[in-house]
Amino acid sequence: MSREMLHSLVEIVDEKEIDTVCRILLKFVEEEAAMPDEIEAIREARREIENGDLFSHEEVWA
């Protein structure tokens, strides 16, 4: 199947179904792998959540 054929198929999709088609197509798009510093930031955030080391809404906006 060519890109042109895929484009033509998308063109005939009912407007009400565009969101569904978009969600399905996005499942086939590869995500970029997380960088090492991103992985460490996620680990640190999880540790902070587990330890209760979070700021309250009032502390952030005070």
Coordinates of C-alpha atoms in Angstrom, one line a residue:
M1 CA 0.0 0.0 0.0
S2 CA 1.3 3.4 -0.9
R3 CA 1.1 6.7 1.1
E4 CA -1.2 8.0 -1.6
M5 CA -3.6 5.1 -1.2
L6 CA -3.6 5.6 2.6
H7 CA -4.3 9.4 2.1
S8 CA -7.2 8.5 -0.2
L9 CA -8.6 6.1 2.4
V10 CA -8.4 8.7 5.1
E11 CA -10.2 11.2 2.8
I12 CA -13.3 9.0 2.7
V13 CA -13.5 8.5 6.4
D14 CA -16.7 10.0 7.9
E15 CA -15.9 13.2 9.8
K16 CA -17.4 11.7 13.0
E17 CA -14.9 8.8 12.9
I18 CA -11.7 10.9 12.4
D19 CA -10.8 10.8 16.1
T20 CA -11.1 7.0 16.1
V21 CA -9.0 6.6 13.0
C22 CA -6.4 8.9 14.4
R23 CA -6.1 6.9 17.6
I24 CA -5.7 3.7 15.6
L25 CA -3.0 5.2 13.3
L26 CA -1.1 6.6 16.3
K27 CA -0.7 3.1 17.7
F28 CA 1.5 2.2 14.8
V29 CA 3.9 5.2 15.3
E30 CA 7.0 4.3 17.2
E31 CA 7.7 6.3 20.3
E32 CA 11.2 7.6 21.0
A33 CA 13.1 5.8 23.7
A34 CA 13.6 7.7 26.9
M35 CA 17.0 9.3 27.4
P36 CA 19.0 8.2 30.5
D37 CA 18.5 11.5 32.2
E38 CA 14.7 11.3 31.6
I39 CA 14.6 7.8 33.1
E40 CA 16.5 9.0 36.2
A41 CA 14.1 12.0 36.6
I42 CA 11.2 9.6 36.5
R43 CA 12.8 7.4 39.1
E44 CA 13.5 10.4 41.3
A45 CA 9.9 11.7 41.0
R46 CA 8.6 8.2 42.0
R47 CA 10.9 8.1 45.0
E48 CA 9.6 11.6 46.1
I49 CA 6.0 10.5 45.7
E50 CA 6.6 7.3 47.7
N51 CA 8.4 9.3 50.5
G52 CA 5.8 12.0 50.5
D53 CA 8.4 14.6 49.6
L54 CA 5.9 16.7 47.6
F55 CA 4.9 20.3 47.6
S56 CA 1.4 21.3 48.3
H57 CA -0.6 23.4 45.9
E58 CA -0.5 26.3 48.4
E59 CA 3.3 26.0 48.7
V60 CA 3.8 26.2 45.0
W61 CA 1.5 29.2 44.4
A62 CA 2.2 31.1 47.6

